[in-house]
Every structure is written in structure tokens, then in C-alpha cells.
């Protein structure tokens, strides 16, 4: 059947050190989460807590562990 997990749009998927994944905010820092089986250009199903803060813009120069300034609430 249809995958019921939330899907992350392909534009939020990044490649770092040969791995594909996405960035989330953890304790004010960027954390890279690898997504095995993901490919760039396709939406990816994810199993993340509902309150996970995804980094959806400004991640082009971002590295794991960088400090993140969260704008808005």
C-alpha cells in the first residue's frame, strides 16, 4: 500500500560527504540525519518525532554541528 509516513520534499534533501539526508535543529545546532535509500530529486519518507525542527532553507553551506539561529516561533 501507500507509504503513510510523512515525506520530506526533495528540495530539503542535501548531500554531505557522500551521504544523502537532511538537517534538523538539535539543541541550537545543525544535525545531519542520513536517510538511507534516499535519492536527490525525490520526496523521501521519514520517521522523525512530530516536533522535529527541520532546516528547510539556508543549508547549502551548513555543516553538522553548526550553530543555528531559529527565526520566528
PDB file of N, CA, C and O in Angstrom:
ATOM      1  N   UNK A   1       0.792  -1.199   0.000  1.00  0.00           N
ATOM      2  CA  UNK A   1       0.000   0.000   0.000  1.00  0.00           C
ATOM      3  C   UNK A   1       0.830   1.257   0.000  1.00  0.00           C
ATOM      4  O   UNK A   1       2.046   1.216  -0.103  1.00  0.00           O
ATOM      5  N   UNK A   2       0.132   2.336   0.123  1.00  0.00           N
ATOM      6  CA  UNK A   2       0.765   3.654   0.123  1.00  0.00           C
ATOM      7  C   UNK A   2       1.541   3.867   1.421  1.00  0.00           C
ATOM      8  O   UNK A   2       1.080   3.504   2.490  1.00  0.00           O
ATOM      9  N   UNK A   3       2.719   4.452   1.313  1.00  0.00           N
ATOM     10  CA  UNK A   3       3.533   4.748   2.494  1.00  0.00           C
ATOM     11  C   UNK A   3       2.880   5.883   3.272  1.00  0.00           C
ATOM     12  O   UNK A   3       2.717   6.978   2.759  1.00  0.00           O
ATOM     13  N   UNK A   4       2.508   5.612   4.531  1.00  0.00           N
ATOM     14  CA  UNK A   4       1.777   6.598   5.327  1.00  0.00           C
ATOM     15  C   UNK A   4       2.695   7.546   6.096  1.00  0.00           C
ATOM     16  O   UNK A   4       2.217   8.473   6.729  1.00  0.00           O
ATOM     17  N   UNK A   5       3.995   7.298   6.064  1.00  0.00           N
ATOM     18  CA  UNK A   5       4.909   8.173   6.795  1.00  0.00           C
ATOM     19  C   UNK A   5       4.963   9.552   6.144  1.00  0.00           C
ATOM     20  O   UNK A   5       4.723   9.682   4.952  1.00  0.00           O
ATOM     21  N   UNK A   6       5.268  10.573   6.948  1.00  0.00           N
ATOM     22  CA  UNK A   6       5.444  11.897   6.341  1.00  0.00           C
ATOM     23  C   UNK A   6       6.608  11.874   5.366  1.00  0.00           C
ATOM     24  O   UNK A   6       7.585  11.155   5.583  1.00  0.00           O
ATOM     25  N   UNK A   7       6.471  12.623   4.300  1.00  0.00           N
ATOM     26  CA  UNK A   7       7.522  12.694   3.289  1.00  0.00           C
ATOM     27  C   UNK A   7       8.162  14.078   3.299  1.00  0.00           C
ATOM     28  O   UNK A   7       7.472  15.078   3.457  1.00  0.00           O
ATOM     29  N   UNK A   8       9.473  14.103   3.144  1.00  0.00           N
ATOM     30  CA  UNK A   8      10.215  15.360   3.074  1.00  0.00           C
ATOM     31  C   UNK A   8      10.412  15.705   1.601  1.00  0.00           C
ATOM     32  O   UNK A   8      10.868  14.861   0.829  1.00  0.00           O
ATOM     33  N   UNK A   9      10.064  16.944   1.198  1.00  0.00           N
ATOM     34  CA  UNK A   9      10.251  17.340  -0.204  1.00  0.00           C
ATOM     35  C   UNK A   9      11.716  17.236  -0.616  1.00  0.00           C
ATOM     36  O   UNK A   9      12.618  17.472   0.189  1.00  0.00           O
ATOM     37  N   UNK A  10      11.935  16.919  -1.877  1.00  0.00           N
ATOM     38  CA  UNK A  10      13.297  16.717  -2.363  1.00  0.00           C
ATOM     39  C   UNK A  10      14.158  17.970  -2.204  1.00  0.00           C
ATOM     40  O   UNK A  10      15.375  17.864  -2.049  1.00  0.00           O
ATOM     41  N   UNK A  11      13.539  19.162  -2.202  1.00  0.00           N
ATOM     42  CA  UNK A  11      14.341  20.387  -2.109  1.00  0.00           C
ATOM     43  C   UNK A  11      14.996  20.545  -0.739  1.00  0.00           C
ATOM     44  O   UNK A  11      15.892  21.367  -0.574  1.00  0.00           O
ATOM     45  N   UNK A  12      14.550  19.776   0.247  1.00  0.00           N
ATOM     46  CA  UNK A  12      15.154  19.839   1.577  1.00  0.00           C
ATOM     47  C   UNK A  12      16.244  18.787   1.761  1.00  0.00           C
ATOM     48  O   UNK A  12      16.912  18.758   2.789  1.00  0.00           O
ATOM     49  N   UNK A  13      16.404  17.917   0.784  1.00  0.00           N
ATOM     50  CA  UNK A  13      17.380  16.838   0.884  1.00  0.00           C
ATOM     51  C   UNK A  13      18.746  17.347   0.435  1.00  0.00           C
ATOM     52  O   UNK A  13      18.858  18.013  -0.587  1.00  0.00           O
ATOM     53  N   UNK A  14      19.774  17.045   1.213  1.00  0.00           N
ATOM     54  CA  UNK A  14      21.122  17.510   0.886  1.00  0.00           C
ATOM     55  C   UNK A  14      22.078  16.331   0.860  1.00  0.00           C
ATOM     56  O   UNK A  14      21.817  15.279   1.445  1.00  0.00           O
ATOM     57  N   UNK A  15      23.187  16.526   0.186  1.00  0.00           N
ATOM     58  CA  UNK A  15      24.239  15.504   0.147  1.00  0.00           C
ATOM     59  C   UNK A  15      25.439  16.030   0.924  1.00  0.00           C
ATOM     60  O   UNK A  15      25.900  17.131   0.690  1.00  0.00           O
ATOM     61  N   UNK A  16      25.911  15.241   1.856  1.00  0.00           N
ATOM     62  CA  UNK A  16      27.084  15.599   2.639  1.00  0.00           C
ATOM     63  C   UNK A  16      28.009  14.393   2.722  1.00  0.00           C
ATOM     64  O   UNK A  16      27.587  13.323   3.179  1.00  0.00           O
ATOM     65  N   UNK A  17      29.250  14.578   2.302  1.00  0.00           N
ATOM     66  CA  UNK A  17      30.261  13.533   2.411  1.00  0.00           C
ATOM     67  C   UNK A  17      29.779  12.207   1.825  1.00  0.00           C
ATOM     68  O   UNK A  17      29.958  11.146   2.413  1.00  0.00           O
ATOM     69  N   UNK A  18      29.103  12.312   0.685  1.00  0.00           N
ATOM     70  CA  UNK A  18      28.651  11.109   0.004  1.00  0.00           C
ATOM     71  C   UNK A  18      27.375  10.503   0.556  1.00  0.00           C
ATOM     72  O   UNK A  18      26.889   9.508   0.042  1.00  0.00           O
ATOM     73  N   UNK A  19      26.829  11.114   1.596  1.00  0.00           N
ATOM     74  CA  UNK A  19      25.569  10.620   2.162  1.00  0.00           C
ATOM     75  C   UNK A  19      24.453  11.601   1.846  1.00  0.00           C
ATOM     76  O   UNK A  19      24.678  12.796   1.738  1.00  0.00           O
ATOM     77  N   UNK A  20      23.257  11.068   1.720  1.00  0.00           N
ATOM     78  CA  UNK A  20      22.087  11.905   1.460  1.00  0.00           C
ATOM     79  C   UNK A  20      21.230  11.933   2.720  1.00  0.00           C
ATOM     80  O   UNK A  20      21.019  10.903   3.371  1.00  0.00           O
ATOM     81  N   UNK A  21      20.753  13.126   3.066  1.00  0.00           N
ATOM     82  CA  UNK A  21      19.939  13.238   4.270  1.00  0.00           C
ATOM     83  C   UNK A  21      19.383  14.633   4.397  1.00  0.00           C
ATOM     84  O   UNK A  21      19.269  15.361   3.422  1.00  0.00           O
ATOM     85  N   UNK A  22      19.044  15.006   5.633  1.00  0.00           N
ATOM     86  CA  UNK A  22      18.537  16.348   5.859  1.00  0.00           C
ATOM     87  C   UNK A  22      19.079  16.869   7.174  1.00  0.00           C
ATOM     88  O   UNK A  22      19.629  16.121   7.983  1.00  0.00           O
ATOM     89  N   UNK A  23      18.946  18.183   7.348  1.00  0.00           N
ATOM     90  CA  UNK A  23      19.408  18.828   8.569  1.00  0.00           C
ATOM     91  C   UNK A  23      18.225  19.128   9.478  1.00  0.00           C
ATOM     92  O   UNK A  23      17.173  19.573   9.031  1.00  0.00           O
ATOM     93  N   UNK A  24      18.419  18.861  10.776  1.00  0.00           N
ATOM     94  CA  UNK A  24      17.437  19.236  11.780  1.00  0.00           C
ATOM     95  C   UNK A  24      18.151  20.079  12.827  1.00  0.00           C
ATOM     96  O   UNK A  24      19.374  20.123  12.882  1.00  0.00           O
ATOM     97  N   UNK A  25      17.367  20.760  13.659  1.00  0.00           N
ATOM     98  CA  UNK A  25      17.936  21.552  14.748  1.00  0.00           C
ATOM     99  C   UNK A  25      17.887  20.715  16.023  1.00  0.00           C
ATOM    100  O   UNK A  25      16.822  20.224  16.417  1.00  0.00           O
ATOM    101  N   UNK A  26      19.038  20.536  16.643  1.00  0.00           N
ATOM    102  CA  UNK A  26      19.109  19.854  17.934  1.00  0.00           C
ATOM    103  C   UNK A  26      19.931  20.706  18.887  1.00  0.00           C
ATOM    104  O   UNK A  26      21.103  20.950  18.630  1.00  0.00           O
ATOM    105  N   UNK A  27      19.285  21.180  19.961  1.00  0.00           N
ATOM    106  CA  UNK A  27      19.982  21.996  20.964  1.00  0.00           C
ATOM    107  C   UNK A  27      20.680  23.197  20.336  1.00  0.00           C
ATOM    108  O   UNK A  27      21.804  23.522  20.695  1.00  0.00           O
ATOM    109  N   UNK A  28      20.007  23.825  19.372  1.00  0.00           N
ATOM    110  CA  UNK A  28      20.537  25.040  18.769  1.00  0.00           C
ATOM    111  C   UNK A  28      21.610  24.810  17.724  1.00  0.00           C
ATOM    112  O   UNK A  28      22.212  25.761  17.234  1.00  0.00           O
ATOM    113  N   UNK A  29      21.859  23.544  17.386  1.00  0.00           N
ATOM    114  CA  UNK A  29      22.879  23.243  16.387  1.00  0.00           C
ATOM    115  C   UNK A  29      22.293  22.404  15.260  1.00  0.00           C
ATOM    116  O   UNK A  29      21.314  21.683  15.449  1.00  0.00           O
ATOM    117  N   UNK A  30      22.932  22.523  14.101  1.00  0.00           N
ATOM    118  CA  UNK A  30      22.511  21.726  12.954  1.00  0.00           C
ATOM    119  C   UNK A  30      22.966  20.287  13.153  1.00  0.00           C
ATOM    120  O   UNK A  30      24.105  20.026  13.536  1.00  0.00           O
ATOM    121  N   UNK A  31      22.067  19.366  12.897  1.00  0.00           N
ATOM    122  CA  UNK A  31      22.403  17.947  12.998  1.00  0.00           C
ATOM    123  C   UNK A  31      22.009  17.272  11.692  1.00  0.00           C
ATOM    124  O   UNK A  31      20.856  17.351  11.270  1.00  0.00           O
ATOM    125  N   UNK A  32      22.975  16.631  11.052  1.00  0.00           N
ATOM    126  CA  UNK A  32      22.707  15.960   9.784  1.00  0.00           C
ATOM    127  C   UNK A  32      22.148  14.569  10.062  1.00  0.00           C
ATOM    128  O   UNK A  32      22.730  13.805  10.822  1.00  0.00           O
ATOM    129  N   UNK A  33      21.022  14.259   9.461  1.00  0.00           N
ATOM    130  CA  UNK A  33      20.402  12.948   9.621  1.00  0.00           C
ATOM    131  C   UNK A  33      20.469  12.218   8.287  1.00  0.00           C
ATOM    132  O   UNK A  33      19.782  12.604   7.338  1.00  0.00           O
ATOM    133  N   UNK A  34      21.298  11.188   8.183  1.00  0.00           N
ATOM    134  CA  UNK A  34      21.357  10.437   6.930  1.00  0.00           C
ATOM    135  C   UNK A  34      20.043   9.703   6.679  1.00  0.00           C
ATOM    136  O   UNK A  34      19.404   9.242   7.618  1.00  0.00           O
ATOM    137  N   UNK A  35      19.653   9.642   5.424  1.00  0.00           N
ATOM    138  CA  UNK A  35      18.434   8.927   5.044  1.00  0.00           C
ATOM    139  C   UNK A  35      18.821   7.808   4.082  1.00  0.00           C
ATOM    140  O   UNK A  35      18.907   8.029   2.875  1.00  0.00           O
ATOM    141  N   UNK A  36      19.073   6.618   4.614  1.00  0.00           N
ATOM    142  CA  UNK A  36      19.474   5.512   3.744  1.00  0.00           C
ATOM    143  C   UNK A  36      18.402   5.243   2.694  1.00  0.00           C
ATOM    144  O   UNK A  36      17.212   5.257   2.996  1.00  0.00           O
ATOM    145  N   UNK A  37      18.834   5.017   1.485  1.00  0.00           N
ATOM    146  CA  UNK A  37      17.885   4.723   0.418  1.00  0.00           C
ATOM    147  C   UNK A  37      17.297   5.946  -0.237  1.00  0.00           C
ATOM    148  O   UNK A  37      16.572   5.846  -1.213  1.00  0.00           O
ATOM    149  N   UNK A  38      17.620   7.136   0.310  1.00  0.00           N
ATOM    150  CA  UNK A  38      17.099   8.363  -0.283  1.00  0.00           C
ATOM    151  C   UNK A  38      17.897   8.706  -1.534  1.00  0.00           C
ATOM    152  O   UNK A  38      19.042   8.304  -1.680  1.00  0.00           O
ATOM    153  N   UNK A  39      17.257   9.426  -2.441  1.00  0.00           N
ATOM    154  CA  UNK A  39      17.979   9.938  -3.593  1.00  0.00           C
ATOM    155  C   UNK A  39      17.563  11.379  -3.812  1.00  0.00           C
ATOM    156  O   UNK A  39      16.430  11.749  -3.537  1.00  0.00           O
ATOM    157  N   UNK A  40      18.507  12.198  -4.284  1.00  0.00           N
ATOM    158  CA  UNK A  40      18.183  13.594  -4.526  1.00  0.00           C
ATOM    159  C   UNK A  40      17.171  13.682  -5.660  1.00  0.00           C
ATOM    160  O   UNK A  40      17.181  12.869  -6.580  1.00  0.00           O
ATOM    161  N   UNK A  41      16.273  14.646  -5.563  1.00  0.00           N
ATOM    162  CA  UNK A  41      15.279  14.832  -6.601  1.00  0.00           C
ATOM    163  C   UNK A  41      13.978  14.088  -6.351  1.00  0.00           C
ATOM    164  O   UNK A  41      13.058  14.167  -7.151  1.00  0.00           O
ATOM    165  N   UNK A  42      13.906  13.355  -5.231  1.00  0.00           N
ATOM    166  CA  UNK A  42      12.660  12.647  -4.911  1.00  0.00           C
ATOM    167  C   UNK A  42      12.274  12.901  -3.466  1.00  0.00           C
ATOM    168  O   UNK A  42      13.142  12.999  -2.592  1.00  0.00           O
ATOM    169  N   UNK A  43      10.971  13.004  -3.197  1.00  0.00           N
ATOM    170  CA  UNK A  43      10.496  13.123  -1.824  1.00  0.00           C
ATOM    171  C   UNK A  43      10.851  11.841  -1.078  1.00  0.00           C
ATOM    172  O   UNK A  43      10.844  10.755  -1.649  1.00  0.00           O
ATOM    173  N   UNK A  44      11.178  11.991   0.201  1.00  0.00           N
ATOM    174  CA  UNK A  44      11.675  10.869   0.982  1.00  0.00           C
ATOM    175  C   UNK A  44      10.812  10.660   2.222  1.00  0.00           C
ATOM    176  O   UNK A  44      10.555  11.606   2.959  1.00  0.00           O
ATOM    177  N   UNK A  45      10.359   9.417   2.467  1.00  0.00           N
ATOM    178  CA  UNK A  45       9.627   9.154   3.706  1.00  0.00           C
ATOM    179  C   UNK A  45      10.581   9.194   4.899  1.00  0.00           C
ATOM    180  O   UNK A  45      11.713   8.713   4.806  1.00  0.00           O
ATOM    181  N   UNK A  46      10.137   9.787   6.002  1.00  0.00           N
ATOM    182  CA  UNK A  46      10.982   9.892   7.185  1.00  0.00           C
ATOM    183  C   UNK A  46      10.231   9.432   8.427  1.00  0.00           C
ATOM    184  O   UNK A  46       9.012   9.534   8.499  1.00  0.00           O
ATOM    185  N   UNK A  47      10.993   8.916   9.389  1.00  0.00           N
ATOM    186  CA  UNK A  47      10.444   8.575  10.702  1.00  0.00           C
ATOM    187  C   UNK A  47      11.105   9.481  11.726  1.00  0.00           C
ATOM    188  O   UNK A  47      12.146   9.149  12.277  1.00  0.00           O
ATOM    189  N   UNK A  48      10.521  10.653  11.931  1.00  0.00           N
ATOM    190  CA  UNK A  48      11.065  11.608  12.878  1.00  0.00           C
ATOM    191  C   UNK A  48       9.964  12.027  13.834  1.00  0.00           C
ATOM    192  O   UNK A  48       8.790  12.030  13.467  1.00  0.00           O
ATOM    193  N   UNK A  49      10.327  12.388  15.075  1.00  0.00           N
ATOM    194  CA  UNK A  49       9.305  12.881  16.007  1.00  0.00           C
ATOM    195  C   UNK A  49       8.559  14.071  15.424  1.00  0.00           C
ATOM    196  O   UNK A  49       9.135  14.847  14.657  1.00  0.00           O
ATOM    197  N   UNK A  50       7.307  14.223  15.795  1.00  0.00           N
ATOM    198  CA  UNK A  50       6.458  15.273  15.228  1.00  0.00           C
ATOM    199  C   UNK A  50       7.004  16.667  15.496  1.00  0.00           C
ATOM    200  O   UNK A  50       6.774  17.586  14.720  1.00  0.00           O
ATOM    201  N   UNK A  51       7.745  16.829  16.595  1.00  0.00           N
ATOM    202  CA  UNK A  51       8.235  18.172  16.933  1.00  0.00           C
ATOM    203  C   UNK A  51       9.636  18.441  16.410  1.00  0.00           C
ATOM    204  O   UNK A  51      10.259  19.428  16.767  1.00  0.00           O
ATOM    205  N   UNK A  52      10.136  17.562  15.541  1.00  0.00           N
ATOM    206  CA  UNK A  52      11.455  17.774  14.950  1.00  0.00           C
ATOM    207  C   UNK A  52      11.471  19.062  14.143  1.00  0.00           C
ATOM    208  O   UNK A  52      10.562  19.320  13.363  1.00  0.00           O
ATOM    209  N   UNK A  53      12.498  19.866  14.347  1.00  0.00           N
ATOM    210  CA  UNK A  53      12.629  21.119  13.587  1.00  0.00           C
ATOM    211  C   UNK A  53      13.546  20.864  12.401  1.00  0.00           C
ATOM    212  O   UNK A  53      14.758  20.743  12.553  1.00  0.00           O
ATOM    213  N   UNK A  54      12.974  20.787  11.226  1.00  0.00           N
ATOM    214  CA  UNK A  54      13.762  20.605  10.013  1.00  0.00           C
ATOM    215  C   UNK A  54      14.355  21.932   9.579  1.00  0.00           C
ATOM    216  O   UNK A  54      13.728  22.976   9.727  1.00  0.00           O
ATOM    217  N   UNK A  55      15.559  21.884   9.036  1.00  0.00           N
ATOM    218  CA  UNK A  55      16.160  23.080   8.446  1.00  0.00           C
ATOM    219  C   UNK A  55      15.845  23.033   6.960  1.00  0.00           C
ATOM    220  O   UNK A  55      16.290  22.125   6.259  1.00  0.00           O
ATOM    221  N   UNK A  56      15.028  23.989   6.518  1.00  0.00           N
ATOM    222  CA  UNK A  56      14.498  23.900   5.157  1.00  0.00           C
ATOM    223  C   UNK A  56      15.023  24.999   4.246  1.00  0.00           C
ATOM    224  O   UNK A  56      14.654  25.066   3.080  1.00  0.00           O
ATOM    225  N   UNK A  57      15.881  25.862   4.767  1.00  0.00           N
ATOM    226  CA  UNK A  57      16.487  26.877   3.914  1.00  0.00           C
ATOM    227  C   UNK A  57      17.817  27.295   4.530  1.00  0.00           C
ATOM    228  O   UNK A  57      18.036  27.127   5.730  1.00  0.00           O
ATOM    229  N   UNK A  58      18.711  27.789   3.692  1.00  0.00           N
ATOM    230  CA  UNK A  58      19.993  28.256   4.179  1.00  0.00           C
ATOM    231  C   UNK A  58      20.951  27.143   4.561  1.00  0.00           C
ATOM    232  O   UNK A  58      21.900  27.368   5.293  1.00  0.00           O
ATOM    233  N   UNK A  59      20.708  25.931   4.064  1.00  0.00           N
ATOM    234  CA  UNK A  59      21.557  24.807   4.478  1.00  0.00           C
ATOM    235  C   UNK A  59      22.686  24.504   3.485  1.00  0.00           C
ATOM    236  O   UNK A  59      23.431  23.554   3.667  1.00  0.00           O
ATOM    237  N   UNK A  60      22.836  25.328   2.456  1.00  0.00           N
ATOM    238  CA  UNK A  60      23.824  24.999   1.421  1.00  0.00           C
ATOM    239  C   UNK A  60      25.246  25.006   1.958  1.00  0.00           C
ATOM    240  O   UNK A  60      26.060  24.183   1.591  1.00  0.00           O
ATOM    241  N   UNK A  61      25.553  25.944   2.847  1.00  0.00           N
ATOM    242  CA  UNK A  61      26.893  25.978   3.415  1.00  0.00           C
ATOM    243  C   UNK A  61      26.955  25.343   4.794  1.00  0.00           C
ATOM    244  O   UNK A  61      27.947  25.468   5.490  1.00  0.00           O
ATOM    245  N   UNK A  62      25.882  24.691   5.189  1.00  0.00           N
ATOM    246  CA  UNK A  62      25.754  24.190   6.552  1.00  0.00           C
ATOM    247  C   UNK A  62      26.529  22.890   6.753  1.00  0.00           C
ATOM    248  O   UNK A  62      26.575  22.047   5.868  1.00  0.00           O
ATOM    249  N   UNK A  63      27.115  22.775   7.933  1.00  0.00           N
ATOM    250  CA  UNK A  63      27.799  21.540   8.296  1.00  0.00           C
ATOM    251  C   UNK A  63      27.240  21.024   9.613  1.00  0.00           C
ATOM    252  O   UNK A  63      26.686  21.777  10.412  1.00  0.00           O
ATOM    253  N   UNK A  64      27.402  19.723   9.827  1.00  0.00           N
ATOM    254  CA  UNK A  64      26.949  19.111  11.055  1.00  0.00           C
ATOM    255  C   UNK A  64      27.596  19.814  12.253  1.00  0.00           C
ATOM    256  O   UNK A  64      28.796  20.021  12.273  1.00  0.00           O
ATOM    257  N   UNK A  65      26.779  20.221  13.222  1.00  0.00           N
ATOM    258  CA  UNK A  65      27.307  20.854  14.419  1.00  0.00           C
ATOM    259  C   UNK A  65      27.347  22.372  14.371  1.00  0.00           C
ATOM    260  O   UNK A  65      27.662  23.006  15.374  1.00  0.00           O
ATOM    261  N   UNK A  66      27.036  22.967  13.212  1.00  0.00           N
ATOM    262  CA  UNK A  66      26.995  24.437  13.121  1.00  0.00           C
ATOM    263  C   UNK A  66      25.908  24.987  14.022  1.00  0.00           C
ATOM    264  O   UNK A  66      24.842  24.392  14.173  1.00  0.00           O
ATOM    265  N   UNK A  67      26.173  26.143  14.611  1.00  0.00           N
ATOM    266  CA  UNK A  67      25.132  26.832  15.385  1.00  0.00           C
ATOM    267  C   UNK A  67      24.039  27.307  14.442  1.00  0.00           C
ATOM    268  O   UNK A  67      24.313  27.752  13.335  1.00  0.00           O
ATOM    269  N   UNK A  68      22.797  27.216  14.906  1.00  0.00           N
ATOM    270  CA  UNK A  68      21.659  27.611  14.083  1.00  0.00           C
ATOM    271  C   UNK A  68      20.877  28.688  14.802  1.00  0.00           C
ATOM    272  O   UNK A  68      20.594  28.578  15.992  1.00  0.00           O
ATOM    273  N   UNK A  69      20.552  29.750  14.072  1.00  0.00           N
ATOM    274  CA  UNK A  69      19.677  30.775  14.600  1.00  0.00           C
ATOM    275  C   UNK A  69      18.278  30.509  14.056  1.00  0.00           C
ATOM    276  O   UNK A  69      18.064  30.503  12.858  1.00  0.00           O
ATOM    277  N   UNK A  70      17.345  30.250  14.975  1.00  0.00           N
ATOM    278  CA  UNK A  70      15.974  29.956  14.548  1.00  0.00           C
ATOM    279  C   UNK A  70      15.193  31.251  14.526  1.00  0.00           C
ATOM    280  O   UNK A  70      15.099  31.945  15.514  1.00  0.00           O
ATOM    281  N   UNK A  71      14.656  31.578  13.345  1.00  0.00           N
ATOM    282  CA  UNK A  71      13.869  32.799  13.218  1.00  0.00           C
ATOM    283  C   UNK A  71      12.396  32.458  13.296  1.00  0.00           C
ATOM    284  O   UNK A  71      11.963  31.401  12.850  1.00  0.00           O
ATOM    285  N   UNK A  72      11.632  33.345  13.907  1.00  0.00           N
ATOM    286  CA  UNK A  72      10.212  33.092  14.062  1.00  0.00           C
ATOM    287  C   UNK A  72       9.945  32.117  15.199  1.00  0.00           C
ATOM    288  O   UNK A  72      10.854  31.647  15.870  1.00  0.00           O
ATOM    289  N   UNK A  73       8.661  31.816  15.441  1.00  0.00           N
ATOM    290  CA  UNK A  73       8.310  30.889  16.513  1.00  0.00           C
ATOM    291  C   UNK A  73       7.277  29.911  16.032  1.00  0.00           C
ATOM    292  O   UNK A  73       6.577  30.192  15.075  1.00  0.00           O
TER     293      UNK A  73
END
